Amino acid sequence: MNRLELTDLTALLRECAGEEEGVDLDGDILDVPFGELGYDSLAVLQTTGRIERDFEVLLDEEAVDEAETPRAYLELINRALSERAGV
């Protein structure tokens, strides 16, 4: 896989950290901070570990901490996937 889409990310978030009641992860959430979606830094860290393992990439911890929204997080992941693929 050379690109992670929002639907892939939300599925991983649900698997790794569950889903907060009353939050619609299927809506327009690209620019909604993870905290407002019910995910703290530990939830993002768990998801990051899963992504690193499943997609064989290494994500910069500081960059992960700074990625406060799904859009920023996906950009980080997809950049790493592109670099791994040599694109």
PDB file of C-alpha atoms in Angstrom:
ATOM      1  CA  MET A   1       0.000   0.000   0.000  1.00  0.00           C
ATOM      2  CA  ASN A   2       1.432   3.341  -1.038  1.00  0.00           C
ATOM      3  CA  ARG A   3      -1.285   5.574   0.377  1.00  0.00           C
ATOM      4  CA  LEU A   4      -3.463   5.553   3.467  1.00  0.00           C
ATOM      5  CA  GLU A   5      -6.915   7.099   3.038  1.00  0.00           C
ATOM      6  CA  LEU A   6      -9.168   8.591   5.700  1.00  0.00           C
ATOM      7  CA  THR A   7     -11.366   5.485   5.707  1.00  0.00           C
ATOM      8  CA  ASP A   8      -8.283   3.342   6.382  1.00  0.00           C
ATOM      9  CA  LEU A   9      -7.239   5.638   9.224  1.00  0.00           C
ATOM     10  CA  THR A  10     -10.655   5.666  10.870  1.00  0.00           C
ATOM     11  CA  ALA A  11     -10.807   1.862  10.690  1.00  0.00           C
ATOM     12  CA  LEU A  12      -7.384   1.668  12.374  1.00  0.00           C
ATOM     13  CA  LEU A  13      -8.395   4.185  15.042  1.00  0.00           C
ATOM     14  CA  ARG A  14     -11.513   2.144  15.796  1.00  0.00           C
ATOM     15  CA  GLU A  15      -9.501  -1.085  16.014  1.00  0.00           C
ATOM     16  CA  CYS A  16      -6.692   0.367  18.130  1.00  0.00           C
ATOM     17  CA  ALA A  17      -8.568   2.719  20.429  1.00  0.00           C
ATOM     18  CA  GLY A  18     -12.297   2.275  19.942  1.00  0.00           C
ATOM     19  CA  GLU A  19     -14.763   5.006  19.093  1.00  0.00           C
ATOM     20  CA  GLU A  20     -16.210   7.576  21.456  1.00  0.00           C
ATOM     21  CA  GLU A  21     -19.969   7.610  21.677  1.00  0.00           C
ATOM     22  CA  GLY A  22     -21.493  10.523  19.808  1.00  0.00           C
ATOM     23  CA  VAL A  23     -18.527  10.989  17.449  1.00  0.00           C
ATOM     24  CA  ASP A  24     -19.150  10.314  13.766  1.00  0.00           C
ATOM     25  CA  LEU A  25     -15.844   9.186  12.281  1.00  0.00           C
ATOM     26  CA  ASP A  26     -17.547   8.769   8.919  1.00  0.00           C
ATOM     27  CA  GLY A  27     -18.216  12.506   8.650  1.00  0.00           C
ATOM     28  CA  ASP A  28     -15.975  15.361   7.546  1.00  0.00           C
ATOM     29  CA  ILE A  29     -13.270  14.997  10.204  1.00  0.00           C
ATOM     30  CA  LEU A  30     -10.064  15.753   8.302  1.00  0.00           C
ATOM     31  CA  ASP A  31      -9.488  19.028  10.150  1.00  0.00           C
ATOM     32  CA  VAL A  32     -11.017  18.102  13.511  1.00  0.00           C
ATOM     33  CA  PRO A  33      -8.396  17.760  16.272  1.00  0.00           C
ATOM     34  CA  PHE A  34      -7.935  14.221  17.574  1.00  0.00           C
ATOM     35  CA  GLY A  35      -8.926  15.404  21.068  1.00  0.00           C
ATOM     36  CA  GLU A  36     -12.346  16.467  19.807  1.00  0.00           C
ATOM     37  CA  LEU A  37     -12.722  13.060  18.161  1.00  0.00           C
ATOM     38  CA  GLY A  38     -12.094  11.370  21.510  1.00  0.00           C
ATOM     39  CA  TYR A  39      -8.499  10.294  20.841  1.00  0.00           C
ATOM     40  CA  ASP A  40      -5.716  11.283  23.209  1.00  0.00           C
ATOM     41  CA  SER A  41      -2.000  10.999  22.529  1.00  0.00           C
ATOM     42  CA  LEU A  42      -1.959   7.381  23.740  1.00  0.00           C
ATOM     43  CA  ALA A  43      -4.623   6.406  21.210  1.00  0.00           C
ATOM     44  CA  VAL A  44      -2.651   8.057  18.414  1.00  0.00           C
ATOM     45  CA  LEU A  45       0.516   6.348  19.659  1.00  0.00           C
ATOM     46  CA  GLN A  46      -1.188   2.941  19.585  1.00  0.00           C
ATOM     47  CA  THR A  47      -2.411   3.604  16.062  1.00  0.00           C
ATOM     48  CA  THR A  48       1.054   4.774  15.022  1.00  0.00           C
ATOM     49  CA  GLY A  49       2.586   1.542  16.308  1.00  0.00           C
ATOM     50  CA  ARG A  50       0.094  -0.469  14.307  1.00  0.00           C
ATOM     51  CA  ILE A  51       0.755   1.546  11.146  1.00  0.00           C
ATOM     52  CA  GLU A  52       4.526   1.226  11.546  1.00  0.00           C
ATOM     53  CA  ARG A  53       4.229  -2.529  11.985  1.00  0.00           C
ATOM     54  CA  ASP A  54       1.645  -3.191   9.275  1.00  0.00           C
ATOM     55  CA  PHE A  55       3.127  -0.899   6.622  1.00  0.00           C
ATOM     56  CA  GLU A  56       6.794  -1.266   7.542  1.00  0.00           C
ATOM     57  CA  VAL A  57       7.475   2.451   7.975  1.00  0.00           C
ATOM     58  CA  LEU A  58       9.049   4.443  10.764  1.00  0.00           C
ATOM     59  CA  LEU A  59       7.278   7.669  11.697  1.00  0.00           C
ATOM     60  CA  ASP A  60       9.055  10.539  13.411  1.00  0.00           C
ATOM     61  CA  GLU A  61       7.716  10.751  16.983  1.00  0.00           C
ATOM     62  CA  GLU A  62       7.935  14.534  17.097  1.00  0.00           C
ATOM     63  CA  ALA A  63       6.053  14.856  13.822  1.00  0.00           C
ATOM     64  CA  VAL A  64       3.374  12.472  15.102  1.00  0.00           C
ATOM     65  CA  ASP A  65       2.988  14.611  18.226  1.00  0.00           C
ATOM     66  CA  GLU A  66       2.582  17.719  16.079  1.00  0.00           C
ATOM     67  CA  ALA A  67      -0.011  16.134  13.782  1.00  0.00           C
ATOM     68  CA  GLU A  68      -3.124  17.209  15.649  1.00  0.00           C
ATOM     69  CA  THR A  69      -5.689  16.381  12.963  1.00  0.00           C
ATOM     70  CA  PRO A  70      -6.362  13.400  10.713  1.00  0.00           C
ATOM     71  CA  ARG A  71      -5.299  15.502   7.698  1.00  0.00           C
ATOM     72  CA  ALA A  72      -1.883  16.293   9.177  1.00  0.00           C
ATOM     73  CA  TYR A  73      -1.456  12.702  10.388  1.00  0.00           C
ATOM     74  CA  LEU A  74      -2.350  11.256   6.974  1.00  0.00           C
ATOM     75  CA  GLU A  75       0.099  13.616   5.270  1.00  0.00           C
ATOM     76  CA  LEU A  76       2.836  12.366   7.599  1.00  0.00           C
ATOM     77  CA  ILE A  77       1.985   8.713   7.001  1.00  0.00           C
ATOM     78  CA  ASN A  78       1.625   9.083   3.248  1.00  0.00           C
ATOM     79  CA  ARG A  79       4.935  10.931   2.999  1.00  0.00           C
ATOM     80  CA  ALA A  80       6.618   8.011   4.810  1.00  0.00           C
ATOM     81  CA  LEU A  81       4.857   5.480   2.560  1.00  0.00           C
ATOM     82  CA  SER A  82       5.978   7.383  -0.544  1.00  0.00           C
ATOM     83  CA  GLU A  83       9.561   7.516   0.694  1.00  0.00           C
ATOM     84  CA  ARG A  84       9.510   3.798   1.416  1.00  0.00           C
ATOM     85  CA  ALA A  85       8.186   3.113  -2.096  1.00  0.00           C
ATOM     86  CA  GLY A  86      10.786   5.422  -3.613  1.00  0.00           C
ATOM     87  CA  VAL A  87       8.147   7.669  -5.183  1.00  0.00           C
TER      88      VAL A  87
END
